[in-house]
Amino acid sequence: MTNKTQSNRAAVLLGQVLTFLDDPAIVGEERSHTCFETGAVVIDAQGTIAWVGDRNAVPDEYAAYPQTDHGKCLIMPGFIDAHLHFPQYRMLAAYGKDLLDWLNRYTFIEEQRYGDAVIAADAAGFFLDELLANGTTSCLAFSTIHPVALDALFTAATEREMAVISGKTMMDCNAPSGLTDTPQTAYDDSSALIAKWHGHGRLQYAITPRFAVTSSEAQMEVAGTLKQEHPELVFQTHLSENHAEIETVARAFPWSKDYTDVYDRYGLLSERAFFAHGIHLSERELLRLSETGASIVHCPTSNNFLGSGLFRYHHTRQADRPVSVAIGSDIGGGTSYSMLQTMRDAYVVSQLAGSRISAFDAFYLATLGNARLLHLDDEIGKLEPGKLADIIVLDPDATPAMAVRNAISTSLHDILFALLIMGDDRAVRETYVRGKPSKRRK
Ligand code: GUN
Ligand code: ZN
């Protein structure tokens, strides 16, 4: 981004400023965050955070910056969605029996359209604008097998200056011919796309075999080779979401100890590996994920919608073999673009599974937690000088029902909890990407 094309972003945002400093599950709620009730965030001309603190202490040098007063609204880092599918943006709420039925009946049909560059470009624009309207400023997303679909997503992300991580999906079996590649084309296309896009602006490429059900041994080898050739890349796939899926993988890879072992054998477990769902993992698998530093992405609205099972958050993070947990909407198995609604279901599932997460846990996961796991925390996830101004403004009084509820809030936790239980895109008053107001819809 040159200064020539970049408008002056200098601004002072006023409101209740909240930023997480560390994981509440580790340092406790008190030390996990900072909140300035009458706060200010100063953004410089390039869209970088210059100063954060109380509005009465804003340094004189910023006195001439235009001010936007967001009143009692919360100003916090933009949400980061660690797992979702951009080509599924039209197929939310598709009525199916379970994961494999839903994939075959709807998903694999819909995703075949993405070989068409016009369809893909239209989809990418809608998808990213919908994320921004919901306060999500960055994501780790699936595309389809088609290079033009990834081109469309990355082009739309570049136009919006968003940090998006994605990759061409690899699938060479158990899917319609319109949605399969081969080990060789997967290698060739992925290599070309890495060269074209990885590190372009805020974009990163992710090695993306869909899951072990739709990749042959030869294609899993290719995924391993790509990872060896590009160890710095994020790796994403699905793992242990559904019992029939797990049985299918056991039949396809009869030598494996379990589902996790399939990915492990090809060298795909690392601190940059993201496994969506991870609901039905054995102790051996959890131990192995912990040893390698890999992350599970909790996708509660999707797990609930597809009846996949109750993810055990505290069990997964158990101190003697902690597995890192990120959080994602999993559009379109997931039912909402909103990370507030995603947190809501995470809370409900934790209750049903017998161990409660707090609003602090949930907001941490969707901001600094996901930023750290995705290695984006040098740029985003926290409001502090030097970070890019990917910022959202949340209105706890967004609807009449929310306003009357919030009238009896007595603590920050109360405000956050009511926001995540009752809030959605209506609660997102503004979304700033690199300091630029970006809440928009077509
Ligand atoms: N497993 C493999 N592909 C998918 C997908 O598109 N959605 C979900 N929820 N699970 C998957
Ligand atoms: Zn998924």
CSV table of N, CA, C and O in Angstrom, one decimal, residues 86-87 89-90 110-127 144 146-153 155-156 159-160 442:
chain,number,residue,atom,x,y,z
A,86,PHE,N,-15.7,-19.7,2.5
A,86,PHE,CA,-16.3,-18.6,1.7
A,86,PHE,C,-17.2,-19.1,0.6
A,86,PHE,O,-18.3,-18.5,0.4
A,87,PRO,N,-17.0,-20.3,0.0
A,87,PRO,CA,-18.0,-20.7,-1.1
A,87,PRO,C,-19.3,-21.3,-0.5
A,87,PRO,O,-20.1,-21.7,-1.3
A,89,TYR,N,-21.2,-19.4,1.4
A,89,TYR,CA,-21.9,-18.2,1.9
A,89,TYR,C,-23.4,-18.2,1.6
A,89,TYR,O,-24.2,-17.6,2.3
A,90,ARG,N,-23.8,-19.0,0.6
A,90,ARG,CA,-25.3,-19.0,0.2
A,90,ARG,C,-26.0,-20.2,0.9
A,90,ARG,O,-27.2,-20.3,0.7
A,110,GLU,N,-22.9,-27.1,-4.4
A,110,GLU,CA,-22.7,-25.6,-4.4
A,110,GLU,C,-21.3,-25.3,-4.8
A,110,GLU,O,-21.1,-24.3,-5.6
A,111,GLU,N,-20.3,-26.0,-4.3
A,111,GLU,CA,-18.9,-25.6,-4.4
A,111,GLU,C,-18.4,-25.8,-5.9
A,111,GLU,O,-17.5,-25.1,-6.3
A,112,GLN,N,-19.2,-26.6,-6.7
A,112,GLN,CA,-18.7,-26.8,-8.1
A,112,GLN,C,-18.9,-25.5,-8.9
A,112,GLN,O,-18.3,-25.4,-9.9
A,113,ARG,N,-19.7,-24.6,-8.5
A,113,ARG,CA,-19.9,-23.3,-9.2
A,113,ARG,C,-18.7,-22.4,-9.3
A,113,ARG,O,-18.6,-21.5,-10.1
A,114,TYR,N,-17.8,-22.7,-8.4
A,114,TYR,CA,-16.7,-21.7,-8.2
A,114,TYR,C,-15.5,-21.8,-9.2
A,114,TYR,O,-14.5,-21.1,-9.0
A,115,GLY,N,-15.7,-22.7,-10.2
A,115,GLY,CA,-14.8,-22.6,-11.3
A,115,GLY,C,-15.0,-21.4,-12.2
A,115,GLY,O,-14.3,-21.1,-13.1
A,116,ASP,N,-16.1,-20.7,-11.9
A,116,ASP,CA,-16.5,-19.5,-12.7
A,116,ASP,C,-16.0,-18.3,-12.0
A,116,ASP,O,-16.5,-18.0,-10.9
A,117,ALA,N,-15.2,-17.6,-12.7
A,117,ALA,CA,-14.5,-16.4,-12.0
A,117,ALA,C,-15.5,-15.3,-11.6
A,117,ALA,O,-15.3,-14.6,-10.6
A,118,VAL,N,-16.6,-15.1,-12.4
A,118,VAL,CA,-17.6,-14.1,-12.1
A,118,VAL,C,-18.4,-14.5,-10.8
A,118,VAL,O,-18.6,-13.7,-9.9
A,119,ILE,N,-18.8,-15.7,-10.8
A,119,ILE,CA,-19.5,-16.2,-9.6
A,119,ILE,C,-18.6,-16.1,-8.4
A,119,ILE,O,-19.1,-15.6,-7.3
A,120,ALA,N,-17.4,-16.5,-8.5
A,120,ALA,CA,-16.5,-16.4,-7.4
A,120,ALA,C,-16.2,-15.0,-6.9
A,120,ALA,O,-16.2,-14.7,-5.7
A,121,ALA,N,-16.1,-14.1,-7.8
A,121,ALA,CA,-15.8,-12.7,-7.5
A,121,ALA,C,-17.0,-12.1,-6.7
A,121,ALA,O,-16.9,-11.4,-5.7
A,122,ASP,N,-18.2,-12.4,-7.2
A,122,ASP,CA,-19.4,-11.9,-6.6
A,122,ASP,C,-19.5,-12.4,-5.2
A,122,ASP,O,-19.9,-11.7,-4.2
A,123,ALA,N,-19.3,-13.7,-5.0
A,123,ALA,CA,-19.3,-14.4,-3.7
A,123,ALA,C,-18.3,-13.8,-2.8
A,123,ALA,O,-18.6,-13.5,-1.6
A,124,ALA,N,-17.1,-13.6,-3.2
A,124,ALA,CA,-16.0,-13.1,-2.3
A,124,ALA,C,-16.4,-11.7,-1.8
A,124,ALA,O,-16.2,-11.4,-0.6
A,125,GLY,N,-16.9,-10.8,-2.7
A,125,GLY,CA,-17.3,-9.5,-2.2
A,125,GLY,C,-18.4,-9.5,-1.2
A,125,GLY,O,-18.3,-8.9,-0.1
A,126,PHE,N,-19.4,-10.3,-1.4
A,126,PHE,CA,-20.5,-10.5,-0.5
A,126,PHE,C,-20.0,-11.0,0.9
A,126,PHE,O,-20.3,-10.5,1.9
A,127,PHE,N,-19.2,-12.1,0.8
A,127,PHE,CA,-18.7,-12.8,1.9
A,127,PHE,C,-17.9,-11.9,2.8
A,127,PHE,O,-18.2,-11.8,4.0
A,144,THR,N,-12.3,-23.2,-2.6
A,144,THR,CA,-12.7,-24.5,-3.3
A,144,THR,C,-11.4,-25.0,-4.0
A,144,THR,O,-10.3,-24.4,-3.8
A,146,HIS,N,-10.8,-24.7,-7.0
A,146,HIS,CA,-10.5,-23.9,-8.2
A,146,HIS,C,-9.6,-22.7,-7.9
A,146,HIS,O,-9.9,-21.8,-7.1
A,147,PRO,N,-8.5,-22.6,-8.6
A,147,PRO,CA,-7.6,-21.5,-8.4
A,147,PRO,C,-8.3,-20.1,-8.6
A,147,PRO,O,-8.0,-19.2,-7.8
A,148,VAL,N,-9.3,-20.0,-9.5
A,148,VAL,CA,-9.9,-18.7,-9.7
A,148,VAL,C,-10.7,-18.3,-8.5
A,148,VAL,O,-10.9,-17.1,-8.3
A,149,ALA,N,-11.2,-19.3,-7.7
A,149,ALA,CA,-12.0,-18.9,-6.5
A,149,ALA,C,-11.0,-18.3,-5.5
A,149,ALA,O,-11.4,-17.3,-4.9
A,150,LEU,N,-9.8,-18.8,-5.3
A,150,LEU,CA,-8.9,-18.2,-4.4
A,150,LEU,C,-8.5,-16.9,-4.9
A,150,LEU,O,-8.3,-15.9,-4.1
A,151,ASP,N,-8.2,-16.8,-6.2
A,151,ASP,CA,-7.9,-15.4,-6.8
A,151,ASP,C,-9.0,-14.4,-6.4
A,151,ASP,O,-8.7,-13.3,-6.0
A,152,ALA,N,-10.2,-14.8,-6.5
A,152,ALA,CA,-11.3,-13.9,-6.3
A,152,ALA,C,-11.3,-13.5,-4.8
A,152,ALA,O,-11.5,-12.3,-4.5
A,153,LEU,N,-11.1,-14.4,-3.9
A,153,LEU,CA,-11.2,-14.1,-2.5
A,153,LEU,C,-10.0,-13.2,-2.1
A,153,LEU,O,-10.2,-12.2,-1.4
A,155,THR,N,-8.3,-11.2,-4.1
A,155,THR,CA,-8.5,-9.9,-4.7
A,155,THR,C,-9.4,-9.1,-3.9
A,155,THR,O,-9.2,-7.9,-3.6
A,156,ALA,N,-10.6,-9.6,-3.5
A,156,ALA,CA,-11.5,-8.9,-2.7
A,156,ALA,C,-11.0,-8.5,-1.3
A,156,ALA,O,-11.2,-7.4,-0.8
A,159,GLU,N,-8.7,-5.5,-1.8
A,159,GLU,CA,-9.4,-4.3,-2.0
A,159,GLU,C,-9.9,-3.7,-0.6
A,159,GLU,O,-10.0,-2.5,-0.4
A,160,ARG,N,-10.1,-4.6,0.3
A,160,ARG,CA,-10.6,-4.2,1.6
A,160,ARG,C,-9.5,-4.1,2.6
A,160,ARG,O,-9.8,-3.9,3.8
A,442,LYS,N,-23.6,-4.8,0.4
A,442,LYS,CA,-23.9,-4.5,-1.0
A,442,LYS,C,-25.2,-3.7,-1.1
A,442,LYS,O,-26.1,-4.0,-0.4
